[in-house]
Amino acid sequence: MLKKIILCVIVFVYPQFALASGKYLSPLPLPNTEVLNLESKSCNTNCLRDLLRKGQVFSFIANVNKENQNDAIITELNALLSALEISEIPYFMGTQKPFFNIALMFPRKSVGRYSSTTTNVVLSYLLSQKGRFNFEIFDSKTESLEDVEAVLQAIYAKGYRQVIAIVTQEGANAINALDFDMFVFIPTVHKMQLDEAIRTPNVIFGGISYAEQIQELSALNPSVQAVSFYDTSLIGQQMQAYTQEANPNLVYAQSFNLKENPNSSKEIKSLKNILRSTRIFLNTPVTNSSIILSQMTYNDIRPSGVYSTQINYNPSLLSITQERDRANMYVANSIMPLDDLLVENARFLNADLEYNWINYTTAFGIEYFYTRSMPGAKRYFKEKIKEQQVQYDVEILQPTNTRFAPLQ
């Protein structure tokens, strides 16, 4: 199924963004940093390199134009614009911004719950940039190699050369097995989750690293024996493997899924002697984690600490558990604060950029492509890409009564 997004309709409602979530934003525009080129002398590529070598970064930025740029120059330019928080280069951008073209693909049968929110993330980001764009959605139906190849061919035939692919590990492996003349960004999968090494240089992986988060959590009181509860899904089993690897003193591990075993919560009581004074890793979704936490409180089980990854960085954890349930709980997070207006714009379209990591990484993917095409565009993200994988910081937070607070 091919679905065309009609830009004029969206632009018509865009001014209403000012009322998002009941917050009235100031009508005054936010201040921007711009760089103007006041020199009449032209500067070629060698001239730009000399400016960089001399540390004359503002002269370098001001002199970049469409005649003297190449991939290396654009890479240097993007890094400087991000570091200096410069939003516009008027002479480089020109008086009228060109169209930005982007395709969003997903297999609706397997990632249907993400289809509407990621679509809205793409729209809110592009509308925040206030440029002209073409945006089209492609449904691959399934993640089989044949269906993925067919949809990528359809995308190429429509003239798109930049694709955001919302897929599971199955779809990521299919993309990794194909050869194509496009750039694909996969926000949902970390490259460590691939079955094989990356085959094509045209793919960027934007998934967060559960392994890095678990390593950071495991560094807290590492001498204390560890216990793990994990989900039976593929992701849950992977997190269990990361936990085992990072904690040689893991003394007990148990799958926990109420749908598969309705008696799971009752079994917590029998584990009292094992769980007491240990470090407990909750590699389980919010609902199951909340049940484990409440059962430990009910049975007076007091662990040394409770640790979890991005999977439980969710405000619902604060509402469905008691504060005493979360005592000595630590949650790893890789979602960094973003510009308030960008967050509000996304929220207006029912897309969460504060807690939903797939929305967050999708927005990063759009920015990655957008700033490649529009080097002078405003940047919202600080993350970098290394060896085809987005690099995220990991912060450890504690769920308090009303929020996730940084460690003191």
XYZ file of C-alpha atoms in Angstrom:
408
model
C 0.000 0.000 0.000
C 1.293 3.407 -0.916
C 0.005 6.347 1.061
C 0.688 9.962 0.067
C 0.862 12.640 2.739
C -0.862 15.842 1.581
C 1.275 18.725 2.766
C -1.236 21.541 2.320
C -3.705 20.025 4.792
C -1.086 19.644 7.495
C 0.293 23.123 7.012
C -3.205 24.542 7.445
C -3.525 23.172 10.962
C 0.066 23.800 11.964
C -0.537 27.149 13.785
C -2.652 25.274 16.302
C 0.551 23.712 17.611
C 0.805 26.726 19.895
C -1.980 25.229 22.018
C -0.392 21.774 22.403
C -1.137 20.076 25.736
C -2.872 23.202 27.001
C 0.387 25.159 27.134
C 0.306 28.607 25.549
C 3.626 29.313 23.939
C 4.896 32.800 23.356
C 4.178 34.113 19.834
C 7.679 35.578 19.767
C 10.130 33.475 17.752
C 12.990 31.831 19.606
C 16.415 33.438 19.017
C 18.572 31.825 16.353
C 22.290 32.089 15.633
C 23.008 32.882 11.982
C 26.273 33.225 10.100
C 26.483 35.766 7.288
C 29.207 35.879 4.668
C 30.380 39.499 4.273
C 33.325 38.645 2.001
C 33.165 39.317 -1.736
C 36.072 36.996 -2.540
C 35.140 33.417 -3.455
C 36.565 30.471 -1.507
C 37.174 27.073 -3.110
C 37.560 23.697 -1.394
C 41.289 24.210 -0.698
C 40.477 27.609 0.778
C 37.917 26.011 3.096
C 40.475 23.443 4.269
C 42.946 26.264 5.007
C 40.331 28.054 7.096
C 39.727 24.911 9.115
C 43.450 24.329 9.559
C 43.834 27.873 10.899
C 40.912 27.443 13.274
C 38.843 30.111 11.494
C 35.638 28.117 11.909
C 33.186 30.979 11.388
C 34.874 31.986 8.160
C 34.735 28.337 7.103
C 31.005 28.128 7.859
C 30.212 31.401 6.129
C 32.064 30.442 2.940
C 30.545 27.005 2.328
C 28.294 27.021 -0.718
C 26.965 24.618 -3.322
C 29.988 25.101 -5.585
C 32.751 24.276 -3.095
C 31.213 21.517 -0.959
C 31.944 17.783 -0.931
C 31.155 14.990 1.527
C 34.133 15.801 3.772
C 33.253 19.513 3.840
C 29.609 18.781 4.670
C 30.675 16.427 7.490
C 32.899 19.143 9.007
C 30.166 21.730 8.511
C 27.496 19.626 10.236
C 29.781 18.939 13.204
C 30.537 22.644 13.665
C 26.915 23.735 13.270
C 25.847 21.221 15.882
C 28.622 22.127 18.334
C 28.073 25.884 17.951
C 24.261 25.589 17.838
C 24.083 27.613 14.615
C 20.678 27.278 12.990
C 20.902 29.059 9.633
C 23.383 29.907 6.899
C 21.269 32.206 4.719
C 23.651 32.471 1.747
C 24.124 28.715 1.670
C 20.438 27.899 2.050
C 19.346 30.387 -0.568
C 16.162 32.426 -0.535
C 13.912 29.429 -1.129
C 14.546 26.048 0.443
C 14.414 23.081 -1.945
C 12.101 20.131 -1.399
C 13.252 17.520 1.075
C 12.232 14.011 0.039
C 11.817 11.176 2.535
C 10.098 7.788 2.531
C 8.858 5.924 5.596
C 8.519 2.157 5.295
C 7.175 -0.384 7.752
C 5.545 -3.833 7.743
C 2.148 -2.988 9.209
C 1.460 -6.583 10.271
C 4.444 -6.729 12.620
C 4.934 -3.085 13.717
C 1.415 -1.740 13.309
C 1.378 -0.104 16.730
C 4.295 2.125 15.713
C 2.935 3.084 12.290
C 0.843 6.098 13.352
C 3.213 7.504 15.985
C 6.333 7.313 13.821
C 4.407 8.885 10.950
C 3.465 11.741 13.257
C 7.057 12.072 14.462
C 8.239 12.535 10.881
C 5.524 15.106 10.179
C 6.093 17.074 13.387
C 9.845 17.248 12.778
C 9.488 18.379 9.168
C 6.869 20.967 10.085
C 9.138 22.259 12.847
C 11.821 22.880 10.219
C 9.275 24.874 8.163
C 10.765 23.707 4.876
C 9.119 22.207 1.822
C 9.016 18.423 1.724
C 7.662 15.318 0.052
C 6.835 12.518 2.475
C 5.362 9.174 1.504
C 4.552 6.000 3.424
C 5.157 2.483 2.101
C 3.793 -0.707 3.666
C 5.872 -3.834 3.029
C 3.126 -6.059 4.549
C 5.674 -8.497 6.043
C 9.392 -8.543 6.802
C 10.260 -11.367 4.451
C 13.245 -10.818 2.192
C 10.954 -10.767 -0.849
C 8.548 -8.180 0.565
C 11.309 -5.927 1.872
C 13.117 -6.047 -1.471
C 9.884 -5.284 -3.336
C 9.031 -2.253 -1.198
C 12.564 -0.844 -1.476
C 12.334 -1.178 -5.247
C 8.983 0.631 -5.195
C 10.463 3.407 -3.079
C 13.398 3.777 -5.477
C 11.057 3.826 -8.472
C 9.146 6.741 -6.934
C 12.376 8.747 -6.800
C 13.187 8.515 -3.089
C 16.792 7.993 -2.052
C 16.385 8.354 1.739
C 14.307 5.906 3.773
C 13.316 5.556 7.417
C 12.628 1.845 8.009
C 10.569 0.912 11.081
C 11.296 -2.818 11.267
C 12.075 -5.536 13.782
C 15.268 -7.554 13.757
C 13.809 -9.763 11.029
C 13.344 -6.779 8.733
C 16.753 -5.371 9.627
C 18.394 -8.664 8.673
C 16.491 -8.644 5.381
C 17.659 -5.101 4.604
C 21.211 -6.088 5.526
C 21.070 -8.928 2.991
C 20.089 -6.681 0.063
C 21.993 -4.399 -2.281
C 20.352 -1.060 -3.088
C 21.304 2.443 -4.159
C 19.580 4.322 -1.323
C 20.310 5.371 2.234
C 18.269 3.605 4.908
C 17.997 4.562 8.576
C 16.649 1.895 10.972
C 15.589 3.543 14.269
C 14.370 0.336 15.888
C 17.406 -1.958 15.824
C 20.952 -1.733 17.159
C 23.592 -3.195 14.873
C 24.574 -5.673 17.615
C 21.177 -7.314 17.117
C 21.931 -8.334 13.530
C 22.536 -12.000 12.745
C 25.527 -11.071 10.573
C 27.985 -8.199 10.256
C 26.811 -5.144 8.338
C 27.092 -5.791 4.599
C 26.146 -2.435 3.108
C 27.512 1.048 3.905
C 24.125 2.574 3.038
C 22.412 1.605 6.314
C 22.530 3.460 9.632
C 21.248 1.772 12.795
C 19.548 3.945 15.398
C 18.465 1.481 18.077
C 19.600 2.074 21.641
C 22.041 -0.362 23.227
C 20.520 -2.465 26.004
C 23.952 -4.038 26.420
C 25.572 -0.670 27.249
C 22.733 0.234 29.604
C 23.044 -3.073 31.457
C 26.811 -2.605 31.709
C 26.290 0.810 33.307
C 23.731 -0.622 35.747
C 25.947 -3.591 36.555
C 28.750 -1.256 37.608
C 26.624 -0.200 40.605
C 27.581 -2.379 43.601
C 29.046 -5.146 41.407
C 30.169 -7.255 44.369
C 26.557 -7.927 45.419
C 25.031 -11.098 43.977
C 22.584 -10.559 41.138
C 19.192 -11.983 40.177
C 17.311 -11.452 36.909
C 13.682 -11.570 35.822
C 13.267 -11.432 32.071
C 10.582 -11.437 29.413
C 10.306 -14.408 27.059
C 10.348 -12.222 23.953
C 13.445 -12.065 21.758
C 14.415 -8.683 23.245
C 13.855 -9.986 26.764
C 16.073 -12.991 26.139
C 18.769 -10.759 24.660
C 18.692 -8.534 27.736
C 18.975 -11.614 29.912
C 22.079 -12.666 27.960
C 23.581 -9.170 28.412
C 22.819 -9.346 32.146
C 24.470 -12.746 32.493
C 27.558 -11.546 30.631
C 27.908 -8.363 32.726
C 27.273 -10.113 36.057
C 29.380 -13.244 36.648
C 27.805 -13.477 40.122
C 24.260 -13.882 38.751
C 22.857 -16.561 41.063
C 19.283 -16.869 39.764
C 17.335 -16.042 36.609
C 13.633 -16.582 35.946
C 11.328 -15.740 33.040
C 8.262 -13.760 34.136
C 5.189 -13.457 31.962
C 1.686 -13.507 33.436
C 0.107 -14.396 30.097
C 2.187 -17.549 29.854
C 2.199 -18.342 33.576
C -0.649 -16.768 35.623
C 1.007 -18.034 38.825
C 4.222 -16.096 38.244
C 3.374 -13.417 40.793
C 2.603 -15.989 43.503
C 6.020 -17.559 42.987
C 7.774 -14.388 44.181
C 7.014 -15.309 47.804
C 8.846 -18.640 47.481
C 11.940 -16.760 46.261
C 12.222 -14.601 49.378
C 15.482 -16.126 50.604
C 17.051 -15.910 47.139
C 16.002 -12.307 46.439
C 16.820 -10.758 49.804
C 19.803 -8.348 49.702
C 20.589 -9.061 46.030
C 20.727 -6.800 42.986
C 17.571 -7.544 40.988
C 17.522 -6.851 37.243
C 14.039 -6.353 35.769
C 14.324 -7.131 32.064
C 10.534 -7.082 31.831
C 7.998 -4.559 30.457
C 6.343 -2.030 32.765
C 3.254 -4.081 33.675
C 5.191 -7.189 34.665
C 7.847 -5.095 36.408
C 5.189 -3.355 38.490
C 3.776 -6.709 39.585
C 7.206 -7.983 40.621
C 7.877 -4.773 42.562
C 4.530 -4.853 44.365
C 4.925 -8.536 45.243
C 8.352 -7.886 46.728
C 6.872 -5.114 48.870
C 3.907 -7.279 49.896
C 6.215 -10.146 50.917
C 8.681 -7.831 52.681
C 11.517 -8.680 50.293
C 14.163 -5.990 50.469
C 16.800 -6.230 47.745
C 20.043 -4.297 47.716
C 18.843 -2.558 44.565
C 16.505 -2.962 41.582
C 17.856 -2.209 38.104
C 16.178 -1.804 34.744
C 16.851 -0.463 31.256
C 14.997 1.812 28.841
C 12.161 -0.708 28.872
C 10.929 0.748 32.183
C 11.703 4.408 31.517
C 7.994 5.118 31.336
C 5.808 7.500 33.374
C 3.238 4.730 33.844
C 5.749 3.020 36.158
C 5.289 5.949 38.543
C 1.503 5.705 38.474
C 0.968 1.939 38.793
C 3.522 1.338 41.563
C 3.904 2.804 45.020
C 6.903 4.910 45.931
C 8.042 2.281 48.453
C 7.929 -0.347 45.674
C 10.517 1.685 43.805
C 12.885 2.187 46.732
C 16.496 1.680 45.618
C 15.415 1.327 41.978
C 17.694 2.532 39.182
C 16.675 2.971 35.540
C 19.030 3.482 32.590
C 17.949 6.015 29.982
C 19.334 7.217 26.647
C 16.645 9.774 25.733
C 18.144 13.218 26.184
C 16.163 16.489 26.622
C 15.059 18.136 23.381
C 13.906 21.596 22.348
C 10.565 22.319 24.075
C 8.859 23.476 20.889
C 9.857 20.323 19.008
C 8.501 18.194 21.863
C 5.246 20.185 21.929
C 4.826 19.940 18.165
C 5.194 16.170 18.362
C 2.842 15.947 21.342
C 0.183 17.854 19.397
C 0.222 14.953 16.915
C 0.146 12.387 19.763
C 3.824 11.496 19.401
C 5.927 11.272 22.571
C 9.583 12.331 22.247
C 10.272 12.350 25.997
C 9.747 8.688 26.933
C 9.197 6.725 23.719
C 12.671 5.774 22.503
C 11.509 4.616 19.056
C 9.925 8.032 18.449
C 13.124 9.652 19.691
C 15.395 7.628 17.412
C 13.015 8.108 14.471
C 13.243 11.880 14.947
C 17.034 11.573 15.024
C 16.898 9.650 11.747
C 14.849 12.382 10.097
C 17.299 14.988 11.314
C 20.220 12.933 10.015
C 18.752 12.940 6.515
C 17.403 16.484 6.703
C 20.715 18.054 7.684
C 22.512 16.098 4.971
C 20.230 17.804 2.459
C 19.961 21.142 4.298
C 23.284 21.692 6.120
C 22.163 25.050 7.502
C 19.016 23.670 9.145
C 18.431 23.894 12.887
C 19.711 20.889 14.829
C 17.914 19.399 17.800
C 20.056 16.326 18.507
C 23.609 16.014 19.853
C 24.184 12.305 19.218
C 26.849 11.214 16.729
C 27.140 8.243 14.385
C 30.097 5.881 14.580
C 30.590 2.887 12.306
C 26.981 3.072 11.087
C 25.512 3.108 14.594
C 24.107 6.084 16.499
C 25.979 6.575 19.763
C 23.781 7.358 22.771
C 24.755 8.517 26.232
C 23.497 6.458 29.170
C 22.289 8.188 32.325
C 21.150 6.416 35.483
C 17.936 7.754 37.005
C 15.875 6.993 40.088
C 12.061 6.887 39.861
C 10.842 9.221 42.619
C 7.271 10.107 43.511
C 6.684 12.284 40.444
C 9.608 11.902 38.048
C 12.798 10.103 37.072
C 15.520 11.998 38.900
C 19.288 11.933 38.230
C 21.484 10.267 40.835
C 22.644 12.681 43.497
